GROMACS .gro file of C-alpha atoms in nm:
model
  231
    1MET     CA    1   9.393  10.574  12.315
    2LEU     CA    2   9.341  10.266  12.540
    3LEU     CA    3   9.341   9.914  12.310
    4THR     CA    4   9.177   9.757  12.616
    5ASP     CA    5   8.863   9.954  12.501
    6HIS     CA    6   8.905   9.798  12.165
    7ILE     CA    7   8.887   9.396  12.267
    8LEU     CA    8   8.684   9.194  12.041
    9PHE     CA    9   8.777   8.852  12.163
   10LEU     CA   10   8.977   8.725  12.435
   11ASP     CA   11   9.078   8.396  12.571
   12GLY     CA   12   9.371   8.183  12.708
   13GLU     CA   13   9.545   8.184  12.375
   14ALA     CA   14   9.417   8.475  12.154
   15ILE     CA   15   9.308   8.825  12.150
   16VAL     CA   16   9.133   9.006  11.846
   17ILE     CA   17   9.148   9.377  11.869
   18ASP     CA   18   8.967   9.645  11.680
   19LYS     CA   19   9.267   9.827  11.552
   20PRO     CA   20   9.235  10.188  11.509
   21ALA     CA   21   9.306  10.346  11.158
   22GLY     CA   22   9.627  10.520  11.182
   23LEU     CA   23   9.801  10.281  11.405
   24PRO     CA   24  10.078  10.078  11.254
   25VAL     CA   25  10.137   9.705  11.354
   26ASP     CA   26  10.515   9.742  11.303
   27ALA     CA   27  10.715  10.006  11.473
   28PRO     CA   28  10.769  10.299  11.214
   29ARG     CA   29  11.132  10.422  11.126
   30ASP     CA   30  11.019  10.761  11.245
   31GLY     CA   31  10.980  10.630  11.592
   32SER     CA   32  10.621  10.737  11.630
   33LEU     CA   33  10.366  10.526  11.825
   34SER     CA   34  10.286  10.159  11.689
   35LEU     CA   35  10.097   9.851  11.820
   36GLU     CA   36  10.419   9.765  12.019
   37ASN     CA   37  10.357  10.052  12.271
   38HIS     CA   38  10.052   9.900  12.364
   39LEU     CA   39  10.150   9.536  12.412
   40ASP     CA   40  10.219   9.573  12.785
   41SER     CA   41   9.849   9.663  12.851
   42LEU     CA   42   9.726   9.349  12.655
   43LYS     CA   43   9.898   9.099  12.872
   44PHE     CA   44   9.587   9.040  13.091
   45GLY     CA   45   9.795   8.856  13.354
   46PHE     CA   46  10.039   8.688  13.136
   47LYS     CA   47  10.397   8.763  13.163
   48ARG     CA   48  10.461   8.759  12.770
   49TRP     CA   49  10.341   9.016  12.559
   50PRO     CA   50  10.082   8.898  12.279
   51LEU     CA   51  10.231   8.876  11.925
   52ALA     CA   52  10.059   8.991  11.611
   53VAL     CA   53   9.962   8.678  11.403
   54HIS     CA   54   9.916   8.892  11.068
   55ARG     CA   55   9.927   9.249  10.942
   56LEU     CA   56   9.680   9.533  10.871
   57ASP     CA   57   9.811   9.838  10.687
   58ARG     CA   58   9.841  10.155  10.913
   59ASP     CA   59   9.517  10.306  10.767
   60THR     CA   60   9.319   9.960  10.788
   61SER     CA   61   9.095   9.947  11.100
   62GLY     CA   62   8.929   9.638  11.243
   63CYS     CA   63   8.997   9.276  11.344
   64LEU     CA   64   9.377   9.204  11.413
   65LEU     CA   65   9.477   8.875  11.576
   66LEU     CA   66   9.711   8.861  11.844
   67ALA     CA   67   9.876   8.521  11.992
   68ARG     CA   68   9.924   8.496  12.376
   69ASN     CA   69  10.184   8.252  12.339
   70PRO     CA   70  10.434   8.099  12.101
   71LYS     CA   71  10.268   7.775  12.038
   72ALA     CA   72   9.923   7.938  11.954
   73HIS     CA   73  10.123   8.183  11.723
   74GLY     CA   74  10.251   7.905  11.530
   75ARG     CA   75   9.906   7.729  11.490
   76PHE     CA   76   9.756   8.056  11.406
   77THR     CA   77  10.024   8.145  11.145
   78GLN     CA   78   9.983   7.789  10.984
   79ALA     CA   79   9.595   7.851  10.967
   80PHE     CA   80   9.648   8.197  10.756
   81GLU     CA   81   9.909   8.018  10.540
   82ALA     CA   82   9.687   7.722  10.459
   83ARG     CA   83   9.378   7.969  10.400
   84GLU     CA   84   9.170   7.824  10.690
   85VAL     CA   85   9.095   8.162  10.813
   86GLU     CA   86   8.771   8.343  10.704
   87LYS     CA   87   8.803   8.724  10.650
   88ALA     CA   88   8.586   8.985  10.536
   89TYR     CA   89   8.681   9.356  10.470
   90LEU     CA   90   8.465   9.667  10.420
   91ALA     CA   91   8.583   9.918  10.160
   92ILE     CA   92   8.461  10.235  10.011
   93VAL     CA   93   8.565  10.289   9.653
   94ASP     CA   94   8.580  10.612   9.460
   95GLY     CA   95   8.308  10.537   9.196
   96ILE     CA   96   7.991  10.338   9.115
   97VAL     CA   97   8.077   9.983   9.061
   98ALA     CA   98   7.857   9.805   8.805
   99GLY     CA   99   7.693   9.496   8.910
  100THR     CA  100   7.628   9.371   9.256
  101SER     CA  101   7.897   9.094   9.318
  102GLY     CA  102   8.173   8.910   9.140
  103THR     CA  103   8.531   8.742   9.168
  104ILE     CA  104   8.858   8.912   9.108
  105ASP     CA  105   9.128   8.660   9.001
  106LEU     CA  106   9.430   8.872   8.948
  107PRO     CA  107   9.784   8.747   9.025
  108LEU     CA  108   9.984   9.030   9.194
  109ALA     CA  109  10.361   9.148   9.172
  110LYS     CA  110  10.570   9.375   9.346
  111VAL     CA  111  10.755   9.653   9.147
  112SER     CA  112  10.992   9.890   9.246
  113THR     CA  113  11.138  10.230   9.118
  114ALA     CA  114  11.392  10.470   9.253
  115GLU     CA  115  11.155  10.751   9.194
  116ASP     CA  116  10.825  10.617   9.334
  117GLY     CA  117  10.952  10.322   9.560
  118TRP     CA  118  10.754   9.989   9.541
  119ARG     CA  119  10.379   9.922   9.482
  120MET     CA  120  10.193   9.604   9.374
  121VAL     CA  121  10.068   9.569   9.024
  122GLY     CA  122   9.829   9.321   8.853
  123ASP     CA  123  10.003   9.053   8.655
  124ALA     CA  124   9.725   8.895   8.430
  125ASP     CA  125   9.975   8.762   8.187
  126GLY     CA  126  10.226   8.617   8.409
  127SER     CA  127  10.514   8.831   8.282
  128ARG     CA  128  10.603   8.931   8.625
  129ARG     CA  129  10.576   8.615   8.797
  130GLY     CA  130  10.286   8.742   9.011
  131LYS     CA  131  10.145   8.533   9.291
  132PRO     CA  132   9.772   8.400   9.270
  133SER     CA  133   9.558   8.645   9.434
  134ILE     CA  134   9.169   8.584   9.436
  135SER     CA  135   8.916   8.812   9.602
  136HIS     CA  136   8.516   8.796   9.611
  137TRP     CA  137   8.313   9.108   9.644
  138GLU     CA  138   7.951   9.235   9.696
  139LYS     CA  139   7.808   9.577   9.654
  140LEU     CA  140   7.634   9.686   9.989
  141GLY     CA  141   7.546  10.048   9.895
  142GLU     CA  142   7.604  10.378   9.708
  143ALA     CA  143   7.656  10.733   9.823
  144ASP     CA  144   7.760  11.062   9.678
  145GLY     CA  145   7.928  10.853   9.368
  146ARG     CA  146   8.079  10.601   9.573
  147SER     CA  147   8.014  10.258   9.663
  148LEU     CA  148   8.036  10.049   9.988
  149LEU     CA  149   8.174   9.701   9.924
  150ARG     CA  150   8.260   9.386  10.130
  151PHE     CA  151   8.529   9.200  10.020
  152ARG     CA  152   8.619   8.812  10.108
  153PRO     CA  153   8.979   8.741  10.007
  154GLU     CA  154   9.077   8.407   9.957
  155THR     CA  155   9.439   8.483   9.952
  156GLY     CA  156   9.637   8.744  10.159
  157ARG     CA  157   9.883   8.935   9.943
  158THR     CA  158  10.031   9.280  10.009
  159HIS     CA  159   9.785   9.540   9.928
  160GLN     CA  160   9.570   9.274   9.761
  161LEU     CA  161   9.243   9.457   9.801
  162ARG     CA  162   9.363   9.800   9.713
  163VAL     CA  163   9.505   9.678   9.371
  164HIS     CA  164   9.193   9.448   9.307
  165ALA     CA  165   8.948   9.731   9.358
  166LEU     CA  166   9.175   9.957   9.131
  167GLU     CA  167   9.256   9.692   8.838
  168GLY     CA  168   8.976   9.444   8.915
  169LEU     CA  169   8.668   9.696   8.947
  170GLY     CA  170   8.827  10.023   8.791
  171PHE     CA  171   8.820  10.228   9.114
  172PRO     CA  172   9.057  10.274   9.409
  173LEU     CA  173   8.988  10.283   9.756
  174VAL     CA  174   8.872  10.627   9.884
  175GLY     CA  175   9.189  10.806  10.039
  176ASP     CA  176   9.420  10.558   9.934
  177PRO     CA  177   9.756  10.743   9.888
  178VAL     CA  178   9.938  10.501   9.671
  179TYR     CA  179   9.688  10.351   9.415
  180GLY     CA  180   9.430  10.651   9.437
  181THR     CA  181   9.423  11.021   9.494
  182GLY     CA  182   9.458  11.030   9.898
  183GLY     CA  183   9.696  11.277  10.034
  184ALA     CA  184   9.902  11.278  10.345
  185ARG     CA  185   9.620  11.355  10.578
  186ASP     CA  186   9.367  11.117  10.432
  187ARG     CA  187   9.290  10.760  10.559
  188THR     CA  188   9.237  10.482  10.308
  189MET     CA  189   8.874  10.343  10.352
  190LEU     CA  190   8.948   9.965  10.462
  191HIS     CA  191   8.813   9.801  10.739
  192ALA     CA  192   8.880   9.437  10.872
  193GLU     CA  193   8.508   9.359  10.935
  194ARG     CA  194   8.508   8.991  11.043
  195LEU     CA  195   8.775   8.724  11.135
  196VAL     CA  196   8.701   8.349  11.204
  197VAL     CA  197   8.976   8.114  11.290
  198THR     CA  198   8.910   7.751  11.339
  199ARG     CA  199   9.104   7.546  11.619
  200GLY     CA  200   9.025   7.200  11.575
  201ALA     CA  201   8.831   7.062  11.905
  202LYS     CA  202   8.843   7.398  12.057
  203PRO     CA  203   8.560   7.647  11.969
  204PRO     CA  204   8.654   7.890  11.676
  205ILE     CA  205   8.772   8.244  11.729
  206VAL     CA  206   8.480   8.478  11.603
  207ALA     CA  207   8.531   8.835  11.598
  208GLU     CA  208   8.328   9.116  11.410
  209ALA     CA  209   8.428   9.484  11.455
  210PRO     CA  210   8.171   9.772  11.460
  211PHE     CA  211   8.097   9.972  11.162
  212PRO     CA  212   8.350  10.264  11.159
  213GLU     CA  213   8.240  10.624  11.200
  214ARG     CA  214   8.477  10.734  10.939
  215PHE     CA  215   8.255  10.520  10.693
  216VAL     CA  216   7.950  10.680  10.834
  217ALA     CA  217   8.085  11.034  10.778
  218LEU     CA  218   8.106  10.950  10.401
  219GLY     CA  219   7.712  10.885  10.421
  220PHE     CA  220   7.717  10.497  10.456
  221VAL     CA  221   7.531  10.293  10.711
  222ALA     CA  222   7.630   9.955  10.873
  223PRO     CA  223   7.500   9.665  10.641
  224GLU     CA  224   7.208   9.458  10.779
  225GLY     CA  225   7.296   9.153  10.985
  226ALA     CA  226   7.628   9.293  11.123
  227GLU     CA  227   7.641   9.219  11.493
  228PRO     CA  228   7.962   9.333  11.649
  229THR     CA  229   8.114   9.124  11.911
  230ARG     CA  230   8.262   9.237  12.225
  231GLY     CA  231   8.474   8.968  12.412
   0.00000   0.00000   0.00000
């Protein structure tokens, strides 16, 4: 696999790649391959390795922003923290969602047990001191008892869309091994479709990842108006 074939945007301070599903951003404890093993091929003439600005789960494919120098990394990180980044995700949920669109406003808290490890849960009553979490959604299609959704998260909490799908809409993401019925060989059906980062006087970073073949395999087609970018 060559990540140089997955470039969606490239200029002097930023790279956006279409991260393949199954590739972790951080090095796993078992020593298997991660994004770090590919960074040398993404220098494009620079001496430094690019640095990931944010995280996508191992199974999540799509737009991942890398900064090509420390100053850019700092600015992009601040943009994410200030919610100045436009993000859109595609997801397949295991059921037919009622309605066509809506907003999920459900704080999320982290819980942990010795038996099951950690996970995120909804905290509607505030008893767990959950952090505010807001996701907007629209339904794009249905196939074989499943729904294709587009999420536009306002916040960027860990596992936000996975928990909002389950607790806010009543259905887990297809293939999700933690919040759904997915097994070890399944891939959670979540794709970072679009990323826009404003940069003041500079043109914004705009990237859109192609519709995943794994979504096509489940009977869905790319939504109208999706125009994948290639840097």
